[in-house]
Tab-separated table of C-alpha atoms in Angstrom:
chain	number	residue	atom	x	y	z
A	15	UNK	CA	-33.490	-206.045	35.722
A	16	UNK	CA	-34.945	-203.591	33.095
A	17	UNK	CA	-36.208	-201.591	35.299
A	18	UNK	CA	-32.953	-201.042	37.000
A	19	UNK	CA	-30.851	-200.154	34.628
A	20	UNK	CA	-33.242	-197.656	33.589
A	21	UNK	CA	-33.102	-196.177	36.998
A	22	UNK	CA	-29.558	-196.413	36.701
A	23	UNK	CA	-29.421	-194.744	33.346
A	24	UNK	CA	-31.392	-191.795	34.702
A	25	UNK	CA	-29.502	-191.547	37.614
A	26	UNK	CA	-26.241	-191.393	35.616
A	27	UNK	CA	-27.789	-189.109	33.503
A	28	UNK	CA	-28.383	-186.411	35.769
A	29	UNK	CA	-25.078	-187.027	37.540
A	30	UNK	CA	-23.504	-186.202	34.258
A	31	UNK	CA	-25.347	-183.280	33.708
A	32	UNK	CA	-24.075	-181.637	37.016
A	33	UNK	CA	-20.651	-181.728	35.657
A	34	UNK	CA	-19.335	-178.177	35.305
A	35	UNK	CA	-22.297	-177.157	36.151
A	36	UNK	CA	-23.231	-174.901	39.663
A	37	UNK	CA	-22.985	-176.966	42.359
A	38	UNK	CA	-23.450	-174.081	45.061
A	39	UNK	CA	-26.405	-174.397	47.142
A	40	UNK	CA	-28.981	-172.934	45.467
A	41	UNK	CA	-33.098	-173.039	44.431
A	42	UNK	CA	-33.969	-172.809	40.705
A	43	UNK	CA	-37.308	-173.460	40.170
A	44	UNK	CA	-39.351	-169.890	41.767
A	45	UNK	CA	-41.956	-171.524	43.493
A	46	UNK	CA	-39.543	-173.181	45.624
A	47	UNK	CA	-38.553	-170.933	49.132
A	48	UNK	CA	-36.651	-171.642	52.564
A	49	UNK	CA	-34.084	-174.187	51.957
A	50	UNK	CA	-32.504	-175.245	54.787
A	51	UNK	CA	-29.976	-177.546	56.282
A	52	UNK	CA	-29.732	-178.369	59.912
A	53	UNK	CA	-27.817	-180.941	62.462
A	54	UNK	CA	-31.222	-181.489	64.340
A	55	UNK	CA	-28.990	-181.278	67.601
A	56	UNK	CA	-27.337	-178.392	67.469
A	57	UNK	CA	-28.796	-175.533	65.326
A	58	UNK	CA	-25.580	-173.759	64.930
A	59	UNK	CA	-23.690	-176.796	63.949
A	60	UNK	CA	-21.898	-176.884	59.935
A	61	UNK	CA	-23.854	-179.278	57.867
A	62	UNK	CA	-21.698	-182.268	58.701
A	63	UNK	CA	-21.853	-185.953	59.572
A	64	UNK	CA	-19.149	-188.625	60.570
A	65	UNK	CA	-18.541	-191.469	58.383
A	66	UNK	CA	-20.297	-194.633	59.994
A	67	UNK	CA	-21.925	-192.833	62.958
A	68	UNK	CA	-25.354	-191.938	63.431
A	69	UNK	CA	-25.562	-188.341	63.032
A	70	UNK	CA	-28.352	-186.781	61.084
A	71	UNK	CA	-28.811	-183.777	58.985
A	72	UNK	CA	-32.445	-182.818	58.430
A	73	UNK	CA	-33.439	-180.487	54.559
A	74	UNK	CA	-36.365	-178.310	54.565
A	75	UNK	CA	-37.625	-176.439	51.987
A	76	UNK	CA	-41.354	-175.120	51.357
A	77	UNK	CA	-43.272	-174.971	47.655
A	78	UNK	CA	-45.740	-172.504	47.668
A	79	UNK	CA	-48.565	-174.620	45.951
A	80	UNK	CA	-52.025	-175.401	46.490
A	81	UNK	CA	-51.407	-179.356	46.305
A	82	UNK	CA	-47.801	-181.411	46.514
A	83	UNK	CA	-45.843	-183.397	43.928
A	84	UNK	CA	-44.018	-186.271	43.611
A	85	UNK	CA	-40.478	-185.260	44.516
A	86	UNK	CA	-37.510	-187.212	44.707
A	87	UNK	CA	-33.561	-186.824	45.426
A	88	UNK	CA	-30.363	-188.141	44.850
A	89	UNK	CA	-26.770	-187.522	46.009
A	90	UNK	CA	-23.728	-186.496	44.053
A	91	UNK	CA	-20.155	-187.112	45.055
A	92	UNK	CA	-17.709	-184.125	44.615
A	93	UNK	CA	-14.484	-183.471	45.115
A	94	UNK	CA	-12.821	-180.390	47.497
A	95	UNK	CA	-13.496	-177.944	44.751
A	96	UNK	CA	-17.438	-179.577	44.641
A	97	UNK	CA	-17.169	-180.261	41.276
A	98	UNK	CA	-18.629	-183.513	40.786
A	99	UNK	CA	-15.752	-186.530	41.386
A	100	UNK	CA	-14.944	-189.719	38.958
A	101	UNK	CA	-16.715	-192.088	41.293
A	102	UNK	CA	-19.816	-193.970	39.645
A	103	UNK	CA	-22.817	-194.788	42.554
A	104	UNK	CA	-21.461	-198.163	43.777
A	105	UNK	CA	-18.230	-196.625	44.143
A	106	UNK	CA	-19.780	-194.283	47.268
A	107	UNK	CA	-23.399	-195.359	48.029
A	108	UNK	CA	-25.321	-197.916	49.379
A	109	UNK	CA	-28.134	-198.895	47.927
A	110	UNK	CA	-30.417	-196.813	45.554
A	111	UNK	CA	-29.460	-193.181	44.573
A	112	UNK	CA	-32.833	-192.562	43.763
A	113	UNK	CA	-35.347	-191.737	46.904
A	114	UNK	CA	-38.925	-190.388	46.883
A	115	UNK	CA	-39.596	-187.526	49.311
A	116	UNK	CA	-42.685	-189.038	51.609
A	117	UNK	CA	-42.312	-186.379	54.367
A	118	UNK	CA	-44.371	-183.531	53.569
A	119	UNK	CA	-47.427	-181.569	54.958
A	120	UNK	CA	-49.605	-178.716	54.083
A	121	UNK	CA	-49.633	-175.016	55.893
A	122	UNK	CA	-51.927	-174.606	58.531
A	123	UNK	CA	-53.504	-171.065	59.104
A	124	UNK	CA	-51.658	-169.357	56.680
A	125	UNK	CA	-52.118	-166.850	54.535
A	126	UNK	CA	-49.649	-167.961	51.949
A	127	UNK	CA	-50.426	-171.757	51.307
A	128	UNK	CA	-47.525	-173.809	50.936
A	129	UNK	CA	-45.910	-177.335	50.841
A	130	UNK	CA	-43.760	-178.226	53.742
A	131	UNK	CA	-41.443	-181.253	52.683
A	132	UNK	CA	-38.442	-182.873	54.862
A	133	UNK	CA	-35.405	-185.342	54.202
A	134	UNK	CA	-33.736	-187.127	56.768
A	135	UNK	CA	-29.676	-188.175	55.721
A	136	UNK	CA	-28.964	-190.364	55.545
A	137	UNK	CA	-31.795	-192.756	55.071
A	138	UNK	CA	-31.107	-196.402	55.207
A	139	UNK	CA	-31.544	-197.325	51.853
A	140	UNK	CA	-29.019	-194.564	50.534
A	141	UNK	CA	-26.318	-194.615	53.235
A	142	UNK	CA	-22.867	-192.554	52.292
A	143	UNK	CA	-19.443	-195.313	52.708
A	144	UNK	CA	-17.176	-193.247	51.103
A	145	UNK	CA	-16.265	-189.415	53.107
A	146	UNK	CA	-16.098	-186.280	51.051
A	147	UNK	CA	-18.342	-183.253	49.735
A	148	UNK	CA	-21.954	-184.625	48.918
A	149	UNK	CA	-24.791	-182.570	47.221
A	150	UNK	CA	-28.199	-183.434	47.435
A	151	UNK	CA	-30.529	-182.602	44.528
A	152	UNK	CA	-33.959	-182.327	44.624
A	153	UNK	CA	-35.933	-183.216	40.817
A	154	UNK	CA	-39.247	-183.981	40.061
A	155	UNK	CA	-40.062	-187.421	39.417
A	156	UNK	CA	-41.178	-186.723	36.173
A	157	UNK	CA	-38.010	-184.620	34.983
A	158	UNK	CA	-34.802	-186.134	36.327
A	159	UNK	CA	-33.132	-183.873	34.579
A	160	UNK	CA	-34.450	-180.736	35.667
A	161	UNK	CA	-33.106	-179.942	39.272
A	162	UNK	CA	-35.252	-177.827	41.338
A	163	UNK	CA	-32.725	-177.278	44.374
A	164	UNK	CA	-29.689	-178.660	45.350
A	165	UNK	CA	-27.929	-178.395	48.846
A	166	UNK	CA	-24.369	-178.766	50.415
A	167	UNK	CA	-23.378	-181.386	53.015
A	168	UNK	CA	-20.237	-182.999	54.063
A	169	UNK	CA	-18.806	-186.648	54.905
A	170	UNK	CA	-15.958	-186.456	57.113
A	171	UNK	CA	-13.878	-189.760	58.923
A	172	UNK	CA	-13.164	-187.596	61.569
A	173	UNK	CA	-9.141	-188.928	61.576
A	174	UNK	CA	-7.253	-185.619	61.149
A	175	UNK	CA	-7.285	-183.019	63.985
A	176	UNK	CA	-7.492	-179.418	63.431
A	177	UNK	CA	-6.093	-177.128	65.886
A	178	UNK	CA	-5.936	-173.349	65.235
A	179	UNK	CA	-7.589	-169.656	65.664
A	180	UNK	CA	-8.059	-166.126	63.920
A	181	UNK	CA	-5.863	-163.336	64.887
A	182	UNK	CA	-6.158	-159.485	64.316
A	183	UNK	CA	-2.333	-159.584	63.690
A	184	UNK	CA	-1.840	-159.949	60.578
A	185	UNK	CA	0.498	-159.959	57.819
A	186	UNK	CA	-1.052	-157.087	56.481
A	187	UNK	CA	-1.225	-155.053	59.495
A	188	UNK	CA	-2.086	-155.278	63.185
A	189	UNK	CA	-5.515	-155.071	64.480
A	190	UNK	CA	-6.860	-152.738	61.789
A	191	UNK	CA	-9.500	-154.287	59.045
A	192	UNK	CA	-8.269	-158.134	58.889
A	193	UNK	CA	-8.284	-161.516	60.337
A	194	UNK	CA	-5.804	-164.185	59.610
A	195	UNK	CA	-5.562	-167.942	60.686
A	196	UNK	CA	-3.198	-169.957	61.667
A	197	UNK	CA	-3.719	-173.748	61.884
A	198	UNK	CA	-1.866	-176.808	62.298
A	199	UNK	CA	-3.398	-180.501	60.933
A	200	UNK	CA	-2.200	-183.734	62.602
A	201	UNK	CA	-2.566	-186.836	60.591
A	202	UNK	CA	-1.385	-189.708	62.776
A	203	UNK	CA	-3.482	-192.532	61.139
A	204	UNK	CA	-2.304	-190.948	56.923
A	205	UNK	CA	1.182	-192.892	56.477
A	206	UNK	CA	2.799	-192.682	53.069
A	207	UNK	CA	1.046	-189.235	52.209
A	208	UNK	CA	2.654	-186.794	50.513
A	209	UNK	CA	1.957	-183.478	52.201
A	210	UNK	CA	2.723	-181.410	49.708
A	211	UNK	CA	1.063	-182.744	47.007
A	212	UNK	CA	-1.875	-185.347	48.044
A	213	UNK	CA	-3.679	-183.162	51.294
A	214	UNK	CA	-5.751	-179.800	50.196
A	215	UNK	CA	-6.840	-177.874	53.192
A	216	UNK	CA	-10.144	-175.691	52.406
A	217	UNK	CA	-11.410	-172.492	54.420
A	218	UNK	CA	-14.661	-170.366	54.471
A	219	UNK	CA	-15.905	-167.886	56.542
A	220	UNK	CA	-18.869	-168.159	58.269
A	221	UNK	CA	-20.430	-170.716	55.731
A	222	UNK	CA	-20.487	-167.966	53.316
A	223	UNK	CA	-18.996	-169.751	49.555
A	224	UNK	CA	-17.780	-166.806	47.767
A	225	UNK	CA	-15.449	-167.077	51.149
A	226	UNK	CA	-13.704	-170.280	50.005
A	227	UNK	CA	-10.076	-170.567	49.849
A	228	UNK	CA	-8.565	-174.181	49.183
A	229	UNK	CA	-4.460	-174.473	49.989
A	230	UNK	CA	-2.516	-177.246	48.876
A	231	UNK	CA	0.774	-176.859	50.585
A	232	UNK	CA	1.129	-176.351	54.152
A	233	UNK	CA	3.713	-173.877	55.205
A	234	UNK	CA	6.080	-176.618	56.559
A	235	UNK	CA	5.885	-180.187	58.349
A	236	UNK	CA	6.649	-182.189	61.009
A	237	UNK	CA	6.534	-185.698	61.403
A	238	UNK	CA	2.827	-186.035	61.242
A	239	UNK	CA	1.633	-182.651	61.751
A	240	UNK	CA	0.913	-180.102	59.118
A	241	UNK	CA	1.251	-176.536	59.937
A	242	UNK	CA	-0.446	-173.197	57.548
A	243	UNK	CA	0.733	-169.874	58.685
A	244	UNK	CA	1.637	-166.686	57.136
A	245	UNK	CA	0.355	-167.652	53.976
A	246	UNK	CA	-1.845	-165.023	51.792
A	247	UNK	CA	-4.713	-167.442	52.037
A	248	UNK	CA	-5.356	-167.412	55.359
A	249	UNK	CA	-6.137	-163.659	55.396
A	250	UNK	CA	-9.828	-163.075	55.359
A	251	UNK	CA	-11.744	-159.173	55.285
A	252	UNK	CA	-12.588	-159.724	58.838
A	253	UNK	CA	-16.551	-158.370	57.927
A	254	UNK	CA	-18.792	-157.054	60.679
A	255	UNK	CA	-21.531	-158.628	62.919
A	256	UNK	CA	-24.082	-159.401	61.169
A	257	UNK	CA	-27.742	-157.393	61.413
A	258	UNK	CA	-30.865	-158.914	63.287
A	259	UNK	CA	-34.555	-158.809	62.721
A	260	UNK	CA	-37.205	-160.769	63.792
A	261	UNK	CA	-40.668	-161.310	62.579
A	262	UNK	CA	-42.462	-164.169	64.819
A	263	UNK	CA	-46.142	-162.353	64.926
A	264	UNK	CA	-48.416	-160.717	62.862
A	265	UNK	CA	-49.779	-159.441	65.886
A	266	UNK	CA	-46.613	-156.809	67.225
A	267	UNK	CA	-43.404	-155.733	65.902
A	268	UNK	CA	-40.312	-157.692	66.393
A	269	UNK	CA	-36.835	-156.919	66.346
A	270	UNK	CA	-36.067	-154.208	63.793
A	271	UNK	CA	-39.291	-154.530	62.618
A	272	UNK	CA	-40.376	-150.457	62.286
A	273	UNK	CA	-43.963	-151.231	61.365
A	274	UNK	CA	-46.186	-154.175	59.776
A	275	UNK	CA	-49.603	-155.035	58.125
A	276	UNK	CA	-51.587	-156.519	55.714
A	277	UNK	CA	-51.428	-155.986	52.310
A	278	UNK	CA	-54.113	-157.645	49.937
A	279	UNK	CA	-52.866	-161.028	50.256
A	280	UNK	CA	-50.702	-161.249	52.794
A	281	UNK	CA	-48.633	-159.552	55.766
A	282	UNK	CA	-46.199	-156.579	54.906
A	283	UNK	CA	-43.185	-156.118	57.533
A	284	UNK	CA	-40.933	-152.902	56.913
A	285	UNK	CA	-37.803	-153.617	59.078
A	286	UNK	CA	-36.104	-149.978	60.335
A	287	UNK	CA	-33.748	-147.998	58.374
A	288	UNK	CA	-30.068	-148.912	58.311
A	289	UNK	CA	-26.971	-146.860	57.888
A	290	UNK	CA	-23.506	-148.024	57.199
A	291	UNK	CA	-20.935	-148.616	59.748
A	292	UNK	CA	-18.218	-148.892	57.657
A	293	UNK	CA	-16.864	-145.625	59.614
A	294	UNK	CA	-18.537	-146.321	62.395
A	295	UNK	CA	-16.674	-148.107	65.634
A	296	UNK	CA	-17.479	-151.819	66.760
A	297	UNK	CA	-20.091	-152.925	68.448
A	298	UNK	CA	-20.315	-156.317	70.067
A	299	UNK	CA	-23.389	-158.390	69.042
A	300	UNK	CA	-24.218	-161.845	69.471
A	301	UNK	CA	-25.824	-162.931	66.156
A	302	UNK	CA	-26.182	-166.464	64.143
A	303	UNK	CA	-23.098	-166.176	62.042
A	304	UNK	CA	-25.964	-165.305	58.715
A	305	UNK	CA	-28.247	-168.515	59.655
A	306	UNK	CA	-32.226	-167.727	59.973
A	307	UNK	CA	-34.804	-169.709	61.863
A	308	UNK	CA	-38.115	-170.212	60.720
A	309	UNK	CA	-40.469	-169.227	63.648
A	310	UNK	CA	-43.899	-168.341	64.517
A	311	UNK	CA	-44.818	-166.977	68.150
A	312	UNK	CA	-47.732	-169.148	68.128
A	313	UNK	CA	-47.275	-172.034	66.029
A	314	UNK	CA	-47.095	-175.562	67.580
A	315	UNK	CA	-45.130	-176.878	64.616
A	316	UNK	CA	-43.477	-173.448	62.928
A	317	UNK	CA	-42.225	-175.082	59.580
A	318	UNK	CA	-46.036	-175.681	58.873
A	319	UNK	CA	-47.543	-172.254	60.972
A	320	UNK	CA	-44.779	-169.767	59.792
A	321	UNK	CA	-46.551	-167.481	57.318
A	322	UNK	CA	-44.724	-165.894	54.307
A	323	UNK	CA	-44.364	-161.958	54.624
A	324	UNK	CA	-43.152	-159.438	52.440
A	325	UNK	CA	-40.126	-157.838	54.266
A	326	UNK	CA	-38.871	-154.244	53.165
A	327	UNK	CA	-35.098	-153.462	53.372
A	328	UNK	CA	-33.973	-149.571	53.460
A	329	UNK	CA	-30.425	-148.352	53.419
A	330	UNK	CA	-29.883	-145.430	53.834
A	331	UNK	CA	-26.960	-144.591	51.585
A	332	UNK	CA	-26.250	-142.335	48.959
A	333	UNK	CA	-25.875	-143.532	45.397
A	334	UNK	CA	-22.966	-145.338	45.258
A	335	UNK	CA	-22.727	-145.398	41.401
A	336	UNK	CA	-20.918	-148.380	39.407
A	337	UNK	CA	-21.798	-150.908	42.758
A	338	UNK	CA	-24.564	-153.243	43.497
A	339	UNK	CA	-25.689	-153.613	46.500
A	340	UNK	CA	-27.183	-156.504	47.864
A	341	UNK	CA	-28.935	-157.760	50.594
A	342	UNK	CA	-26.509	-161.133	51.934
A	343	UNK	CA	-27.398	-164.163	54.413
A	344	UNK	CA	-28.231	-167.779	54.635
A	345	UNK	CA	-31.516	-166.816	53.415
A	346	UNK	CA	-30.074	-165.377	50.013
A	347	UNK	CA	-27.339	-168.688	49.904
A	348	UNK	CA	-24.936	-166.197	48.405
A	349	UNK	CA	-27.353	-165.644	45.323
A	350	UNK	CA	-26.493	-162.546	43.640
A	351	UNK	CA	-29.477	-161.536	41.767
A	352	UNK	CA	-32.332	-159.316	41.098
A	353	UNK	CA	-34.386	-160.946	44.267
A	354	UNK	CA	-31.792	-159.781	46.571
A	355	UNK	CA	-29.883	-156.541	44.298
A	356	UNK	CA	-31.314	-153.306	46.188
A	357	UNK	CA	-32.727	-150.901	43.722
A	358	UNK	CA	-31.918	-146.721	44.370
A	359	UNK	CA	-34.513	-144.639	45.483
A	360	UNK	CA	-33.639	-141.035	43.720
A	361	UNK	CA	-36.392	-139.130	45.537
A	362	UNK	CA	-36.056	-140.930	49.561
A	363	UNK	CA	-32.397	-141.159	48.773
A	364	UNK	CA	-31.739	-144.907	50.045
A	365	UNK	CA	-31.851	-148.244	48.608
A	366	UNK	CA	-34.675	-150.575	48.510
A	367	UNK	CA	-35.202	-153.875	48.508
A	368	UNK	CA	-38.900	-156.356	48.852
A	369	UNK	CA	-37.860	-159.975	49.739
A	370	UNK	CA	-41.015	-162.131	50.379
A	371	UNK	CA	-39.501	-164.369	53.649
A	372	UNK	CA	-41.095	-166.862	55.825
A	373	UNK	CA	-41.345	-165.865	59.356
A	374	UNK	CA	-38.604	-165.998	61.915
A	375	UNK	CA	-35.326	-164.656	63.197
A	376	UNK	CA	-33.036	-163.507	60.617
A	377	UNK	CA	-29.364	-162.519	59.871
A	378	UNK	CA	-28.327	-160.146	57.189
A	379	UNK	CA	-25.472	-157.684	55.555
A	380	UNK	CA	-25.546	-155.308	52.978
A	381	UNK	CA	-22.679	-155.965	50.003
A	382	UNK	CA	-21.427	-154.410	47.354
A	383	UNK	CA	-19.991	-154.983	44.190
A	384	UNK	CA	-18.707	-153.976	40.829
A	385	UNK	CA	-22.169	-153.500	38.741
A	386	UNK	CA	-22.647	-156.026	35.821
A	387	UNK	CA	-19.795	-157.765	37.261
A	388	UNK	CA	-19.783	-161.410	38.715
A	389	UNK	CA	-19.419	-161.314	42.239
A	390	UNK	CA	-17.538	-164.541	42.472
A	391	UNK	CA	-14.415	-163.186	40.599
A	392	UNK	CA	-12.018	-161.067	41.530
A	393	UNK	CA	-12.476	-157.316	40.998
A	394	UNK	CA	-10.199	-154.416	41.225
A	395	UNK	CA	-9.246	-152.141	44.512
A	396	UNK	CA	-10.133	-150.596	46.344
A	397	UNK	CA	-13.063	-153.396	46.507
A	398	UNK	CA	-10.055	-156.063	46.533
A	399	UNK	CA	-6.759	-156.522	48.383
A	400	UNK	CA	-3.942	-159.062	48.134
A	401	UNK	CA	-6.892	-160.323	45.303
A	402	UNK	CA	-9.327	-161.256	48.389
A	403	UNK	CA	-12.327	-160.013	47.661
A	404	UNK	CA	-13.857	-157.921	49.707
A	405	UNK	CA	-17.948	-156.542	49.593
A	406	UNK	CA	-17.953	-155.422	52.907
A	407	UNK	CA	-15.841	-152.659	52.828
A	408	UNK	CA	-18.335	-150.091	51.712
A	409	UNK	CA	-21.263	-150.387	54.434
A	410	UNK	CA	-20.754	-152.419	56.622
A	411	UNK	CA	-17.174	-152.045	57.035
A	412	UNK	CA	-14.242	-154.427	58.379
A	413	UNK	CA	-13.513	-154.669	62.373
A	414	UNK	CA	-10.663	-156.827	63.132
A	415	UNK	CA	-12.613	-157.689	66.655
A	416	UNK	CA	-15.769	-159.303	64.278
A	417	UNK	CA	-17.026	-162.642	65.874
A	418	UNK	CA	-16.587	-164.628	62.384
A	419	UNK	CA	-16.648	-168.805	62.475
A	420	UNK	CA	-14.306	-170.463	60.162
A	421	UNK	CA	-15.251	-174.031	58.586
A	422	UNK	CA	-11.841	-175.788	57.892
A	423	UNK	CA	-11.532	-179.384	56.217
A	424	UNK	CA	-8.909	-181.347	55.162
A	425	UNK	CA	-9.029	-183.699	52.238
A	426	UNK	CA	-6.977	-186.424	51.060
A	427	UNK	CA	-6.517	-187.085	47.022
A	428	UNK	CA	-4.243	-190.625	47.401
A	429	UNK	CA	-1.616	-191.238	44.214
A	430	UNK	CA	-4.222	-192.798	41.265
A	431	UNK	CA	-7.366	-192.501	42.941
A	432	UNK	CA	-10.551	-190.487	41.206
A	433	UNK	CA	-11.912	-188.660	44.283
A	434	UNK	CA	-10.985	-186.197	47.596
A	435	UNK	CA	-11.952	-188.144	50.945
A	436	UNK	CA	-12.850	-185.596	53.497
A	437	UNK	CA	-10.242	-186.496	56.442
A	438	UNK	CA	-11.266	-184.394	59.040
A	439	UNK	CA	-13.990	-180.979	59.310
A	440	UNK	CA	-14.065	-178.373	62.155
A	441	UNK	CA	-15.485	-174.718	62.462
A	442	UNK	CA	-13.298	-172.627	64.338
C-alpha cells in the first residue's frame, strides 16, 4: 500500500506539472531523435484509435547512446485545447499510469550508434475508458519529473459522423491562394446537447499544430445534424505540395539528393538546391502530407539499420531581411528553433541549413516568419490575413489546387462535467 501511493504521488506529480505547460509533440532532452507515431496498418493514417476496439498505435523514437536506460511512460488526459483536463487517473485509465519501456534494441551496422525503443498503445495494463486527446510522456525512471518527449494521440467513440470537403471557392475569393471547408456533423446517439454551447469542433491541416482552429458554434442546426460553413475559421492558406528527398543508401544518391559522403564520423548527404515557387505555377505531386519514413535500402529491420546522416538544405533566396526561415515537416514537429532556422549565406547568396536525420524518405517546406517573433501568434500582413497565419506565402507560395488533408474532431463538454470526450475524428 506504501508503495502505491508513492507511485501515485509521482504520477500526480508530473501530471500537475504538465499543466500550462507545452503539450505539443515535442523532444526535449538532445540526445533523443526520430519520434514517431504510427497506426501500424496504415502508414498514412492520423494517430487515432476507437474507444473499446483493438486498434494500435505504435511510438518510436531512437537515443543516440552507447548503452540504454530505464525508461518509462505515462498518459495524460487533455481536453480539445490539449491542455491537461480535471480528470484524476481512475477517472480515465485502467490500471497503472506508470509503464516501463521493455521494447528496445541496439543499432546494427551503423555508424551512429543508437537506442531503438518502441511502445505499443494501448498495453493491457494501461488501457484508455474514457475518449478524448491523450499525450504520452516519456521520463526517466529516475526523474519523473523531467520529461524527455511527449507525443499526441487521440481517443475517439466513433458516434458522430463527419461529412464534408475543401473548396477553392472561397469567401475570400475564388480559386486564387485559399481553401475553405465546409462540413456538416450528425449526432444521432447526443440527445439533450446543447449545440451551441456543449460541442467544439477542431481543424488542422495536414497534422501540422500551428494549423489548429477549434469552433464552438456551428453555423446553424437541424434536428441532429450540425452544419459549419462560411465561417472565417474554416479558411485555411491552402500551402503547396510538399518537397521530397530520399536518402535510403550510402551507396548512390536518392531523390534530391545532389551528392553524398563521408565525413569523419559519419555520412554527409547535400540534397539539391531549391528555389521558391511562390510565383511559380502548380505542379501536381503526390507526397506524404509532411510524414517521413525511416528506411534503409538494405536493412532487414530499418528502425535498427537506418544510419543517421547529416543532411544539407540550400535555398536559394535572397535575403529576406526581418523573416526566419525555417525548414518545416513531421520531422521538425512544428519546432521553431535554431536546429531547423536556416542561417544566410552572404557570399553563395542562399540559406543554409545542417539537420543530422536518420535515413529515409522525407517531406519538407520552407517557412517564414517575423524574426524574434513567436511563430504560434499572430503576426501582421502581409504574412497574415483575416488573422490566419500564413508562412507559406513567401517561398513556397499558396495554390488553391494543393492536395492538403484536414483532421476534423468533434468533442463533447456535457453541462458540469471536468473533461472534452472526443465524439467522433476523421481526416478529410
Amino acid at each position: 500500500m506504501v508503495r502505491f501511493t508513492a507511485i501515485l504521488l509521482l504520477v500526480l506529480t508530473g501530471v500537475l506539472n504538465t499543466l500550462g505547460a507545452d503539450t505539443s509533440t515535442r523532444i526535449f532532452a538532445p540526445s533523443f531523435r526520430t519520434l514517431k507515431i504510427t497506426n501500424p496498418d496504415n502508414f498514412m493514417a492520423p494517430p487515432v484509435i476507437r474507444l473499446n476496439s483493438n486498434d494500435q498505435l505504435i511510438v518510436t523514437f531512437d537515443e543516440i547512446s552507447e548503452d540504454y536506460r530505464q525508461l518509462q511512460y505515462r498518459l495524460v488526459h487533455c481536453n480539445a485545447d490539449w491542455q491537461p483536463s480535471r480528470l484524476v487517473e481512475s477517472e480515465y485509465l485502467e490500471g497503472f499510469n506508470v509503464a516501463d519501456i521493455e521494447d528496445f534494441a541496439f543499432s546494427e551496422n551503423t555508424f551512429v550508434h543508437f537506442v531503438n525503443y518502441r511502445i505499443l498503445l494501448p498495453e493491457p495494463g494501461m488501457q484508455p475508458f474514457v475518449s478524448g486527446n491523450y499525450l504520452l510522456q516519456v521520463f526517466d525512471r529516475d526523474n519523473v519529473d523531467d520529461t524527455l518527449l511527449q507525443v499526441r494521440f487521440m481517443v475517439s467513440e466513433d458516434t458522430a459522423m463527419i461529412k464534408g470537403g475543401a473548396t477553392g471557392r472561397t469567401d475570400l475569393g475564388f480559386n486564387a491562394e485559399w481553401q475553405q471547408l465546409e462540413l456538416s456533423v450528425d449526432l444521432p446517439q447526443l440527445k439533450g446537447a446543447n449545440p451551441y454551447q456543449d460541442i467544439i469542433l477542431s481543424l488542422m491541416q495536414n497534422g501540422s499544430e500551428i494549423t489548429t482552429r477549434q469552433l464552438s458554434r456551428p453555423q446553424r442546426v437541424e434536428g441532429e445534424t450540425l452544419f459549419y460553413e462560411h465561417l472565417p475559421e474554416l479558411i485555411f492558406p491552402a500551402g503547396n505540395e510538399y518537397r521530397r528527398f530520399e536518402s535510403v543508401s550510402n551507396s548512390f544518391n536518392g531523390m534530391n539528393v545532389d551528392s553524398l559522403r563521408y565525413g569523419g564520423s559519419n555520412y554527409h548527404v547535400w540534397l539539391k538546391p531549391d528555389s521558391p515557387r511562390a510565383l511559380r505555377n502548380y505542379e501536381f505531386d503526390s507526397t506524404q502530407h509532411g510524414r517521413f519514413l525511416v528506411r534503409e535500402y538494405n536493412a532487414s529491420d530499418s528502425d535498427l539499420g537506418a544510419d543517421y546522416i547529416t543532411v544539407n538544405f540550400t535555398l536559394d533566396l535572397p535575403e529576406q531581411r526581418g523573416m526566419d526561415i525555417y525548414v518545416d515537416g513531421e520531422m521538425t514537429h512544428n519546432s521553431f528553433t535554431l536546429a531547423n532556422r536556416m542561417t544566410y549565406d552572404p557570399e553563395a547568396r542562399c540559406y543554409r541549413l545542417t539537420m543530422p536525420l536518420k535515413q529515409g524518405a522525407y517531406n519538407y517546406r520552407y517557412l517564414a516568419f517575423p524574426a524574434n517573433n513567436d511563430p504560434l501568434a499572430k503576426t501582421s500582413a502581409p504574412f497574415t490575413t483575416n488573422g490566419l497565419l500564413n508562412p507559406t506565402a513567401i517561398v513556397e507560395g499558396n495554390k488553391y489546387e494543393t492536395n492538403n488533408e484536414y483532421w476534423t474532431g468533434v468533442y463533447y463538454r456535457a453541462p458540469g462535467s471536468r473533461a472534452d470526450r472526443l465524439l467522433g475524428f476523421r481526416q478529410l
